[in-house]
Short mmCIF file of C-alpha atoms in Angstrom, two decimals:
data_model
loop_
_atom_site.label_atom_id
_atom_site.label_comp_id
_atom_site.label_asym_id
_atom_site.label_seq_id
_atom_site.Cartn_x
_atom_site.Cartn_y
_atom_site.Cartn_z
CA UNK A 1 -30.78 -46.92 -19.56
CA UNK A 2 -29.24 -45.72 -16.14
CA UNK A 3 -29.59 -41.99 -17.37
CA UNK A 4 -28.98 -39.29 -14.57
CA UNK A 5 -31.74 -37.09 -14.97
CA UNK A 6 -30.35 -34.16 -16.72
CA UNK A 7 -27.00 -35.22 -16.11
CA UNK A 8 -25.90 -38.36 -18.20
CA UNK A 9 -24.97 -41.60 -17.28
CA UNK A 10 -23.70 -43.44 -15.02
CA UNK A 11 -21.39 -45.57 -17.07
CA UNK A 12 -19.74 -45.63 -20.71
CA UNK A 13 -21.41 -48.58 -20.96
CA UNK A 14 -24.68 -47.18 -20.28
CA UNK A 15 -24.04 -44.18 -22.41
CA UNK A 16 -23.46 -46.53 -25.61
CA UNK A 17 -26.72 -48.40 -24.64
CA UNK A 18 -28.48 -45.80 -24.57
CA UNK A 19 -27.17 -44.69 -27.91
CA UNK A 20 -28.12 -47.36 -29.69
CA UNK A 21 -31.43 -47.84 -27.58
CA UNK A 22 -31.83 -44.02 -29.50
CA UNK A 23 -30.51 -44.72 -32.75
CA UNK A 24 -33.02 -48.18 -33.08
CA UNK A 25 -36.10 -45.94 -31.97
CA UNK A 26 -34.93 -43.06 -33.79
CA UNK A 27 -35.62 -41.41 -30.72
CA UNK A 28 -34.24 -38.15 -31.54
CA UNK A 29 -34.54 -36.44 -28.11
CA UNK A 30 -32.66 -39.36 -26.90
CA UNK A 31 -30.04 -39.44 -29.24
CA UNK A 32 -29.64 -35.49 -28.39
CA UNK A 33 -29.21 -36.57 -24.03
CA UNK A 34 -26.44 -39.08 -24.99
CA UNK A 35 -24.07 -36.64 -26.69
CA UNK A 36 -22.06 -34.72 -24.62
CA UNK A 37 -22.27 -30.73 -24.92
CA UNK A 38 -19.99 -28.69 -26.66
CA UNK A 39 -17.86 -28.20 -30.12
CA UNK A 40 -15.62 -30.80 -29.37
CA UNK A 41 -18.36 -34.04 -30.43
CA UNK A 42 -17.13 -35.59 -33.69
CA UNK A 43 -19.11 -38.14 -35.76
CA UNK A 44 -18.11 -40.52 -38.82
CA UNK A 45 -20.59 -42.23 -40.11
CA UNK A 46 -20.02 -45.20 -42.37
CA UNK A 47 -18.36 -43.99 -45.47
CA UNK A 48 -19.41 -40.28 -44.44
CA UNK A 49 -16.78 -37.47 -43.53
CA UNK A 50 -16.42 -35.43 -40.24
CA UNK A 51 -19.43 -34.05 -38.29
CA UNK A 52 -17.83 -31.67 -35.58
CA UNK A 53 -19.79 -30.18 -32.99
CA UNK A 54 -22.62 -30.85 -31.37
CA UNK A 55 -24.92 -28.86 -33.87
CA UNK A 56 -23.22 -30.71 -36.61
CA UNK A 57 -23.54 -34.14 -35.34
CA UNK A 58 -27.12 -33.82 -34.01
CA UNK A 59 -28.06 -32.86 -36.97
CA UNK A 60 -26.41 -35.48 -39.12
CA UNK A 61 -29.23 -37.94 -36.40
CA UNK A 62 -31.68 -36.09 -37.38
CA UNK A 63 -31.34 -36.64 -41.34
CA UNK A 64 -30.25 -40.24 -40.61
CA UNK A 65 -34.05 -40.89 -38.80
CA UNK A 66 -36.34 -38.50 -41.39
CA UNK A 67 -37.84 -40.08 -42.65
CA UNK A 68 -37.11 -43.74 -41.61
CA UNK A 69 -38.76 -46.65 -39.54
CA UNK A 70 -36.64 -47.72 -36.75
CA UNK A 71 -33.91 -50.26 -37.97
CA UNK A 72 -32.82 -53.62 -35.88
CA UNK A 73 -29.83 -52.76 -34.72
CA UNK A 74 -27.43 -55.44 -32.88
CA UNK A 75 -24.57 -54.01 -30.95
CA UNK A 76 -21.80 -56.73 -29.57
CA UNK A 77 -18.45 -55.06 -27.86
CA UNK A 78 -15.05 -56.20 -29.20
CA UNK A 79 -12.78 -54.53 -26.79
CA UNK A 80 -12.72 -51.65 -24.47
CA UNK A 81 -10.35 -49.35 -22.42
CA UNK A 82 -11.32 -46.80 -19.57
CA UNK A 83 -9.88 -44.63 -17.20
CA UNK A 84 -11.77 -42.57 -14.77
CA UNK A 85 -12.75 -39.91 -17.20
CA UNK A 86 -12.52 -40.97 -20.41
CA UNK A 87 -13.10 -44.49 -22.52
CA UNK A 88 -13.06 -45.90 -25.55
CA UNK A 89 -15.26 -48.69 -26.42
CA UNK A 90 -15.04 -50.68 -30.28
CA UNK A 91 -18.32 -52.33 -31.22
CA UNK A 92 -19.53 -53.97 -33.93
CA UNK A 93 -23.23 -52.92 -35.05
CA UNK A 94 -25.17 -55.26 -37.42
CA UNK A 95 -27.61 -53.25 -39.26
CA UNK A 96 -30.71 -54.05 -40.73
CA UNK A 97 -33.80 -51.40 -42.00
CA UNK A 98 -36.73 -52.06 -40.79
CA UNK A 99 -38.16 -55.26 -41.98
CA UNK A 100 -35.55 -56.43 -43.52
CA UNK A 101 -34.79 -59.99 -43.24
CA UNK A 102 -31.21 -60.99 -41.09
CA UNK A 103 -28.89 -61.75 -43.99
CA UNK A 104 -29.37 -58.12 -45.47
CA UNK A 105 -28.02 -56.57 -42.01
CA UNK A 106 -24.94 -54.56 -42.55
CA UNK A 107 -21.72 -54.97 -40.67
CA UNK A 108 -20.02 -51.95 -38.77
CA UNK A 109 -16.79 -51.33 -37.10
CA UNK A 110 -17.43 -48.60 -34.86
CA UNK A 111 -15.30 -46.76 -32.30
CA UNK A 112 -17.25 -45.26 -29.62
CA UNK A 113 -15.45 -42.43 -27.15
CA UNK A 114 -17.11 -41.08 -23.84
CA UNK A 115 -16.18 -38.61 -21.31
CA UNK A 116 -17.17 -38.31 -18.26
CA UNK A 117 -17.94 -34.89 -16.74
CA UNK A 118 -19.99 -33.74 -13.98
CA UNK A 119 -19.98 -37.69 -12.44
CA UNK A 120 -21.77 -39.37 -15.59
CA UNK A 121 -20.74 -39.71 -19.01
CA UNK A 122 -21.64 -39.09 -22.35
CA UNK A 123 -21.16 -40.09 -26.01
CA UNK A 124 -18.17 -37.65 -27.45
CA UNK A 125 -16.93 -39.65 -30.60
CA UNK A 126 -18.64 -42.03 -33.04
CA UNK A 127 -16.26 -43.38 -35.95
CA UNK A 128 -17.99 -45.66 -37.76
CA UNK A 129 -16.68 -47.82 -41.44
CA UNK A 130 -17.95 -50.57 -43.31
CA UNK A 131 -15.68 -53.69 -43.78
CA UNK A 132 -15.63 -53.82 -47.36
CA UNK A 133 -14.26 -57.30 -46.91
CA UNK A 134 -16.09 -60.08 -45.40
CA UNK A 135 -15.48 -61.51 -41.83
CA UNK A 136 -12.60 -64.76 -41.97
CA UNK A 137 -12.22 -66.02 -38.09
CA UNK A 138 -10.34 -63.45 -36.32
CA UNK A 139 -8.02 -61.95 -38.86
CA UNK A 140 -10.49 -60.59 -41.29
CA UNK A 141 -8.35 -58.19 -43.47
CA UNK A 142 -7.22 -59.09 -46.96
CA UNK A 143 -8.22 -56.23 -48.84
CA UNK A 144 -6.68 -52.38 -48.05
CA UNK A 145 -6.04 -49.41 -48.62
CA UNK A 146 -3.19 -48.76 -46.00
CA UNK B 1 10.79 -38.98 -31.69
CA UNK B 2 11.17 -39.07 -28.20
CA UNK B 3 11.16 -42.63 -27.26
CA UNK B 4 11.82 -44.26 -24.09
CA UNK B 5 14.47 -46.56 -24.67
CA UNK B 6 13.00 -50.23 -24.61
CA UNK B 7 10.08 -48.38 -23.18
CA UNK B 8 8.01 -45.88 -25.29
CA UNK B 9 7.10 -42.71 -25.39
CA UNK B 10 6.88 -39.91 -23.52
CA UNK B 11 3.63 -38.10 -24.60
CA UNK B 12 0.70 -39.46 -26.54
CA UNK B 13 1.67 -37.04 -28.99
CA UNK B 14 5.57 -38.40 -29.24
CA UNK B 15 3.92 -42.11 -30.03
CA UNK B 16 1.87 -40.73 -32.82
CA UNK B 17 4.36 -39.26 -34.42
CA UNK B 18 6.92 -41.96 -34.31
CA UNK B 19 3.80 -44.13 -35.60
CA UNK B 20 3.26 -42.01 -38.97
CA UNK B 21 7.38 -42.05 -39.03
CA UNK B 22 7.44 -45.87 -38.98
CA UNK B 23 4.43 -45.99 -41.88
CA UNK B 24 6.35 -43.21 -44.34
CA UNK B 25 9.53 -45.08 -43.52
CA UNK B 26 8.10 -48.68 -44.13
CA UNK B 27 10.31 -49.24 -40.74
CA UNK B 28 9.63 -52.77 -39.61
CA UNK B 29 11.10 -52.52 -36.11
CA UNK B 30 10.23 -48.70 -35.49
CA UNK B 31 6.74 -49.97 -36.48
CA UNK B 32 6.74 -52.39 -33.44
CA UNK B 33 8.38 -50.50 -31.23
CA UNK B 34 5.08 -48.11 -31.48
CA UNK B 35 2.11 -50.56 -30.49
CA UNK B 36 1.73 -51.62 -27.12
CA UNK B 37 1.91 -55.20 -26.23
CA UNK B 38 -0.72 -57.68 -25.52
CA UNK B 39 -3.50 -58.82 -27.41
CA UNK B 40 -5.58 -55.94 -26.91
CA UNK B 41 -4.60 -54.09 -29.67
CA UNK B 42 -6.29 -53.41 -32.36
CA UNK B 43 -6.32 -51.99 -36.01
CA UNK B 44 -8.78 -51.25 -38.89
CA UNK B 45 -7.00 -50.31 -41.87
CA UNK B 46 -9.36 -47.98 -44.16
CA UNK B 47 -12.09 -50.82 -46.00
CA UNK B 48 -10.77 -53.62 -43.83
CA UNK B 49 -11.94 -55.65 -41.09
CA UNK B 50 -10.45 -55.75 -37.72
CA UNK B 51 -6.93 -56.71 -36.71
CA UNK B 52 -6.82 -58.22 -33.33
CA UNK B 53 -3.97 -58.74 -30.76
CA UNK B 54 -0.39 -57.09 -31.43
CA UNK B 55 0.75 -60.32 -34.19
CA UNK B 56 -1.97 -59.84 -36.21
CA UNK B 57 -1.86 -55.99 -35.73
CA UNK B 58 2.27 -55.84 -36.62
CA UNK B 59 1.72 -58.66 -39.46
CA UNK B 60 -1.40 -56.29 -41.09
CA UNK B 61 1.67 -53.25 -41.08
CA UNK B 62 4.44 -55.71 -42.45
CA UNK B 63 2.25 -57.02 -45.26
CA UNK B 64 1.25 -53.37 -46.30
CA UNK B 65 5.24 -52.43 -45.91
CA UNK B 66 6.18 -55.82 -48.39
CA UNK B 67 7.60 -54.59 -51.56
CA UNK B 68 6.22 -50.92 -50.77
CA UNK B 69 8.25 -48.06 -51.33
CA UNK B 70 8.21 -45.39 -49.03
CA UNK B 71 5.11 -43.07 -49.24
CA UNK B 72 3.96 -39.76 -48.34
CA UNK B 73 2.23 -39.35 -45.24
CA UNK B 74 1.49 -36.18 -43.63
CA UNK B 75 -0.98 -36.16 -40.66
CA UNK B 76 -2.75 -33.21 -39.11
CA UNK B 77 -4.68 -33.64 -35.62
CA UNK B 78 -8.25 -32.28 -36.02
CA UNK B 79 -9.29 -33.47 -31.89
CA UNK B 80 -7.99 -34.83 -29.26
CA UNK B 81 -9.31 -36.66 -25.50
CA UNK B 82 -7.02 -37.42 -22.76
CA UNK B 83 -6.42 -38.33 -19.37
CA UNK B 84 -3.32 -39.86 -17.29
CA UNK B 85 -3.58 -43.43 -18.68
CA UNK B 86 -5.72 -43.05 -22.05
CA UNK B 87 -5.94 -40.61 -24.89
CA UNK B 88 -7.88 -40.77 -28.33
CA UNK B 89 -6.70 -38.55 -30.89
CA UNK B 90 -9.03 -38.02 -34.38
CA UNK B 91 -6.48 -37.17 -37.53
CA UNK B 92 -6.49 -36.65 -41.07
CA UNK B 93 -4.10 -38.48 -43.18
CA UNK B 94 -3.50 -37.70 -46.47
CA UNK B 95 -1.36 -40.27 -48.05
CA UNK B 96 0.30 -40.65 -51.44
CA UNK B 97 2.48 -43.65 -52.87
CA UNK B 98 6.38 -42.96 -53.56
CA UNK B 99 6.29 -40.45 -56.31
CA UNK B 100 3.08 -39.43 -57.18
CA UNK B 101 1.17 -36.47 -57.23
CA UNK B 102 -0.01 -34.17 -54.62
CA UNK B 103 -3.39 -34.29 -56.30
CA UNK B 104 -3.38 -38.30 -56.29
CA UNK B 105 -3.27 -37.81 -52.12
CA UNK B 106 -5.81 -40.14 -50.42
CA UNK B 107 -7.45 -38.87 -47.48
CA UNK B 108 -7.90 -40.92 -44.33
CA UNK B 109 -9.67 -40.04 -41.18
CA UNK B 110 -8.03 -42.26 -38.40
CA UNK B 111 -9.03 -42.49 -34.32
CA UNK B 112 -6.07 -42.85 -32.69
CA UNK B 113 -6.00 -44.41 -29.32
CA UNK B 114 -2.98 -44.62 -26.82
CA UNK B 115 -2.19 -45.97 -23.66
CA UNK B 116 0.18 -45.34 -21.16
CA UNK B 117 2.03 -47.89 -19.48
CA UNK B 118 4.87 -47.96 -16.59
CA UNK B 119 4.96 -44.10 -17.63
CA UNK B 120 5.43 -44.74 -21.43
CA UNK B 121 2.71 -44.29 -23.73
CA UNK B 122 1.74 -46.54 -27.43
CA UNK B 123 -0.51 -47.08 -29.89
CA UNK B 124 -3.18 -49.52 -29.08
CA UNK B 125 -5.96 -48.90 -31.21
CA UNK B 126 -6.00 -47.61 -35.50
CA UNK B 127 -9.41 -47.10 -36.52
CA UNK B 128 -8.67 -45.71 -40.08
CA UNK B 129 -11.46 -45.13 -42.94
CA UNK B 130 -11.76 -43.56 -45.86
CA UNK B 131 -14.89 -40.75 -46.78
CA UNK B 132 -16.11 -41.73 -49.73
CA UNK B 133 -17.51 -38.03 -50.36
CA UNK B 134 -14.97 -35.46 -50.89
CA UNK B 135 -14.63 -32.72 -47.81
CA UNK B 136 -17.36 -29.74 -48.35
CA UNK B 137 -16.40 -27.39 -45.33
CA UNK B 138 -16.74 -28.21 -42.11
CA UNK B 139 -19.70 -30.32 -42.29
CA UNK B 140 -18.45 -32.26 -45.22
CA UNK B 141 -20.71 -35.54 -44.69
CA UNK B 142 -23.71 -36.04 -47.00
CA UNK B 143 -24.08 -39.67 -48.36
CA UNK B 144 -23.73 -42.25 -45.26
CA UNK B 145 -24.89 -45.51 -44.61
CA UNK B 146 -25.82 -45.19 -41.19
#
């Protein structure tokens, strides 16, 4: 996954593999090296509120994989946009539990922010909702709330 | 709200505001005048799908603005990443229609993203969703889906 020993990684890209190499092992001492330090980490999972902190949001891993048998998780990127120490990359995740044949995978949006600090970057935001609409071509969006 | 004349804004901050100005105004043209141009913008409105490429993005506001009277929008910044060209700011909306309640506020966690251009910054990315669990604290999220 291009990790820098103790340090990170050497790309946003490589930080978001690495990420969901973690989240589809429920690897949690993997999942812990691709967050970066600190109290300023924020999570949203699907449907969930705000995790803030790096306690908070490693924690919020750790209940995700008690318990459970590593999902298949597809990741594909939409768009992206990166400066030298800081991008933003949107993906969407399908999501299916372990076992679970393809048309029961979920759908996610998700919003993935890295920093980079110290030369290699990390995982600093995860915003992640559920479409509650289904996909039409490229202007999916019939039903909101705003 | 501190726009550049045909150009933008000055801050990150600036664009965001004049963005939540536009939405509690249902202000067509102010509403434009926010997102950057191009076709890499892109917008999530809270249970939707994704909104790609500034006419889709700007048709997604003007349907929600159709027939809508203004509503009340206040916005409070919880985080906040930036460097020269790119910032990503994490706020809570809390929204109401024209009229109602304080108590019949929704609440909205949206990611923010801007980017500056010819030394003018705008709203590229809305990646809004709603928690579907009430807030509890500070670590407020306990049913998920991922």
């Amino acid at each position: 996954m291009s990790a820098i020993p103790g340090q990170g990684f050497a790309t946003p890209a490589a930080a978001e593999a690495a990420f969901y190499a973690a989240f589809a092992a429920v690897d949690r001492e993997a999942m812990e090296a691709v967050w970066a330090p600190g109290e300023h980490t924020l999570c949203i999972h699907p449907g969930g509120g705000l995790r803030r902190g790096r306690q908070a949001v490693i924690q919020s891993w750790m209940e995700i994989f008690s318990g459970t048998s590593p999902p298949s998780i597809q990741h594909r990127l939409i768009a992206s946009f990166e400066t030298r120490g800081l991008a933003v990359r949107l993906v969407e995740e399908l999501i299916r539990p372990h076992g679970a044949p393809p048309e029961a995978a979920t759908r996610v949006l998700a919003t993935n922010v890295f920093i980079r600090e110290g030369g290699s970057w990390r995982i600093v935001e995860h915003h992640a909702s559920l479409p509650l609409v289904p996909p039409r071509g490229g202007d999916e969006d019939e039903r909101r709330l705003h």
